[in-house]
Amino acid sequence: MRIHHPKPHAELPSDDTDPVLRALHWILRIAAYAMAIAMVLVILEGVVSVMRTVYLKLAQAPYFIIPDIIQTFGAFLAVLIAYEIFSNITLYIRTDVFPVKLVLATALMAIARKIIVLDMEKYSALDLIGIGAMVLGLGIAYWLISRADSGILSVQSDNTRETTDDT
């Protein structure tokens, strides 16, 4: 038995029959490329900034002060989040499909960064409950998307086996 899998929804199709829509999609693709280039510049600036910060922290006494280390971790994570955003943009450009799972992973990384550098004295209990609810919601969404992806993959591998058995 063969299961038909529809093509993924194309967010930026390049083969639209309407010339106005085709031109608008072309403009949006150019905008996505511009965002990718801008993100590379942000990442490079972030890497230079992190390296400078680490050098200054290592060159000055007192060494290995915990708040300084946490701030440095925050800077590292900010660069990694920028890289994940770049990955989102490039995947969007390459596949014409919005990468929901990658966006959720990026959001989880961003909230993890917030938690790592969080100054507990600056936030109320309600703020912390809100952050916890965000983590829980993002985690559940990521888990659901992962389960859906693994279900699709197992069906696709069954289809592959059927195709090779038919030949």
Short mmCIF file of C-alpha atoms in Angstrom, two decimals:
data_model
loop_
_atom_site.label_atom_id
_atom_site.label_comp_id
_atom_site.label_asym_id
_atom_site.label_seq_id
_atom_site.Cartn_x
_atom_site.Cartn_y
_atom_site.Cartn_z
CA MET A 1 0.00 0.00 0.00
CA ARG A 2 1.38 3.39 -0.99
CA ILE A 3 0.72 6.49 1.05
CA HIS A 4 0.64 9.77 -0.85
CA HIS A 5 2.65 12.56 0.79
CA PRO A 6 1.79 16.05 -0.43
CA LYS A 7 4.62 18.43 -1.21
CA PRO A 8 5.53 20.71 1.69
CA HIS A 9 3.87 24.09 1.70
CA ALA A 10 6.07 26.47 -0.27
CA GLU A 11 6.43 29.80 1.50
CA LEU A 12 8.45 31.48 -1.26
CA PRO A 13 7.67 29.64 -4.51
CA SER A 14 9.73 30.80 -7.47
CA ASP A 15 7.43 29.27 -10.10
CA ASP A 16 4.17 31.17 -9.47
CA THR A 17 2.15 31.80 -12.64
CA ASP A 18 1.11 35.32 -11.59
CA PRO A 19 3.92 37.73 -12.59
CA VAL A 20 3.16 40.16 -9.74
CA LEU A 21 3.29 37.39 -7.11
CA ARG A 22 6.44 36.00 -8.73
CA ALA A 23 8.07 39.47 -8.49
CA LEU A 24 6.95 39.88 -4.87
CA HIS A 25 8.32 36.44 -3.96
CA TRP A 26 11.59 37.35 -5.69
CA ILE A 27 11.79 40.54 -3.57
CA LEU A 28 11.17 38.50 -0.40
CA ARG A 29 13.91 36.03 -1.37
CA ILE A 30 16.33 38.95 -1.87
CA ALA A 31 15.27 40.27 1.56
CA ALA A 32 15.99 36.83 3.07
CA TYR A 33 19.46 36.85 1.47
CA ALA A 34 20.06 40.36 2.85
CA MET A 35 19.03 39.17 6.33
CA ALA A 36 21.42 36.22 6.05
CA ILE A 37 24.29 38.55 5.11
CA ALA A 38 23.40 40.91 7.96
CA MET A 39 23.28 37.98 10.39
CA VAL A 40 26.78 36.88 9.33
CA LEU A 41 28.01 40.39 10.14
CA VAL A 42 26.26 40.25 13.53
CA ILE A 43 27.84 36.84 14.25
CA LEU A 44 31.32 38.05 13.29
CA GLU A 45 30.93 41.14 15.49
CA GLY A 46 29.67 38.93 18.31
CA VAL A 47 32.64 36.56 18.02
CA VAL A 48 35.09 39.47 18.10
CA SER A 49 33.25 40.93 21.10
CA VAL A 50 33.28 37.60 22.98
CA MET A 51 36.98 37.08 22.25
CA ARG A 52 37.75 40.62 23.44
CA THR A 53 35.67 40.12 26.60
CA VAL A 54 37.35 36.79 27.40
CA TYR A 55 40.79 38.32 26.86
CA LEU A 56 39.99 41.28 29.13
CA LYS A 57 38.56 38.99 31.84
CA LEU A 58 41.65 36.75 31.73
CA ALA A 59 44.08 39.67 31.69
CA GLN A 60 42.65 41.44 34.75
CA ALA A 61 42.67 40.49 38.41
CA PRO A 62 40.63 39.20 40.19
CA TYR A 63 40.30 36.14 38.00
CA PHE A 64 37.30 33.82 37.55
CA ILE A 65 34.66 35.90 39.33
CA ILE A 66 31.34 34.02 39.00
CA PRO A 67 29.21 36.97 37.75
CA ASP A 68 31.85 37.66 35.09
CA ILE A 69 31.83 34.01 34.01
CA ILE A 70 28.03 34.03 33.78
CA GLN A 71 28.13 37.20 31.66
CA THR A 72 30.72 35.56 29.42
CA PHE A 73 28.51 32.47 29.05
CA GLY A 74 25.66 34.80 28.14
CA ALA A 75 27.78 36.42 25.43
CA PHE A 76 28.76 32.99 24.04
CA LEU A 77 25.14 31.89 23.99
CA ALA A 78 24.07 35.13 22.28
CA VAL A 79 26.48 34.36 19.43
CA LEU A 80 25.18 30.78 19.24
CA ILE A 81 21.60 32.08 19.09
CA ALA A 82 22.61 34.43 16.27
CA TYR A 83 24.09 31.42 14.46
CA GLU A 84 20.83 29.51 14.94
CA ILE A 85 18.89 32.45 13.51
CA PHE A 86 21.27 32.41 10.53
CA SER A 87 20.56 28.68 10.15
CA ASN A 88 16.81 29.42 10.21
CA ILE A 89 17.22 32.00 7.45
CA THR A 90 19.41 29.81 5.24
CA LEU A 91 17.16 26.78 5.67
CA TYR A 92 14.19 28.97 4.76
CA ILE A 93 16.03 30.14 1.62
CA ARG A 94 17.13 26.63 0.60
CA THR A 95 13.89 24.74 1.18
CA ASP A 96 11.19 27.41 0.74
CA VAL A 97 9.59 25.98 3.90
CA PHE A 98 9.43 27.65 7.29
CA PRO A 99 11.65 25.52 9.64
CA VAL A 100 9.31 25.27 12.65
CA LYS A 101 11.43 22.73 14.56
CA LEU A 102 14.58 24.82 14.14
CA VAL A 103 12.75 27.98 15.22
CA LEU A 104 11.52 26.17 18.35
CA ALA A 105 15.06 24.95 19.08
CA THR A 106 16.34 28.52 18.67
CA ALA A 107 13.64 29.81 21.02
CA LEU A 108 14.57 27.15 23.58
CA MET A 109 18.22 28.18 23.32
CA ALA A 110 17.29 31.84 23.76
CA ILE A 111 15.18 31.15 26.84
CA ALA A 112 17.95 28.91 28.22
CA ARG A 113 20.38 31.82 27.80
CA LYS A 114 17.93 34.06 29.66
CA ILE A 115 17.69 31.55 32.51
CA ILE A 116 21.48 31.11 32.74
CA VAL A 117 22.14 34.85 33.06
CA LEU A 118 18.99 35.55 35.09
CA ASP A 119 19.41 37.76 38.14
CA MET A 120 16.76 36.25 40.41
CA GLU A 121 16.51 39.41 42.52
CA LYS A 122 15.28 41.49 39.56
CA TYR A 123 12.24 39.31 38.79
CA SER A 124 9.03 38.61 40.67
CA ALA A 125 7.66 35.14 41.29
CA LEU A 126 5.07 35.78 38.56
CA ASP A 127 7.85 36.61 36.06
CA LEU A 128 9.63 33.35 36.92
CA ILE A 129 6.38 31.39 36.55
CA GLY A 130 5.95 33.01 33.13
CA ILE A 131 9.46 32.00 32.09
CA GLY A 132 8.76 28.46 33.30
CA ALA A 133 5.52 28.38 31.31
CA MET A 134 7.41 29.50 28.19
CA VAL A 135 9.99 26.74 28.65
CA LEU A 136 7.25 24.17 29.19
CA GLY A 137 5.26 25.35 26.17
CA LEU A 138 8.29 25.45 23.88
CA GLY A 139 9.46 22.06 25.14
CA ILE A 140 6.07 20.46 24.51
CA ALA A 141 5.86 22.05 21.04
CA TYR A 142 9.37 20.81 20.18
CA TRP A 143 8.53 17.32 21.46
CA LEU A 144 5.31 17.21 19.41
CA ILE A 145 7.10 18.36 16.24
CA SER A 146 9.86 15.79 16.85
CA ARG A 147 7.30 13.01 17.25
CA ALA A 148 5.52 14.09 14.09
CA ASP A 149 8.83 14.19 12.20
CA SER A 150 9.81 10.71 13.36
CA GLY A 151 6.40 9.35 12.32
CA ILE A 152 6.78 10.84 8.86
CA LEU A 153 10.29 9.46 8.55
CA SER A 154 9.19 5.93 9.41
CA VAL A 155 6.38 6.09 6.83
CA GLN A 156 8.82 7.38 4.22
CA SER A 157 11.28 4.57 4.92
CA ASP A 158 8.39 2.07 4.55
CA ASN A 159 7.59 3.64 1.17
CA THR A 160 11.21 3.37 0.14
CA ARG A 161 11.21 -0.35 1.00
CA GLU A 162 8.00 -0.90 -1.00
CA THR A 163 9.47 0.90 -3.99
CA THR A 164 12.62 -1.22 -3.93
CA ASP A 165 10.58 -4.41 -3.44
CA ASP A 166 8.47 -3.62 -6.53
CA THR A 167 11.49 -3.42 -8.83
#
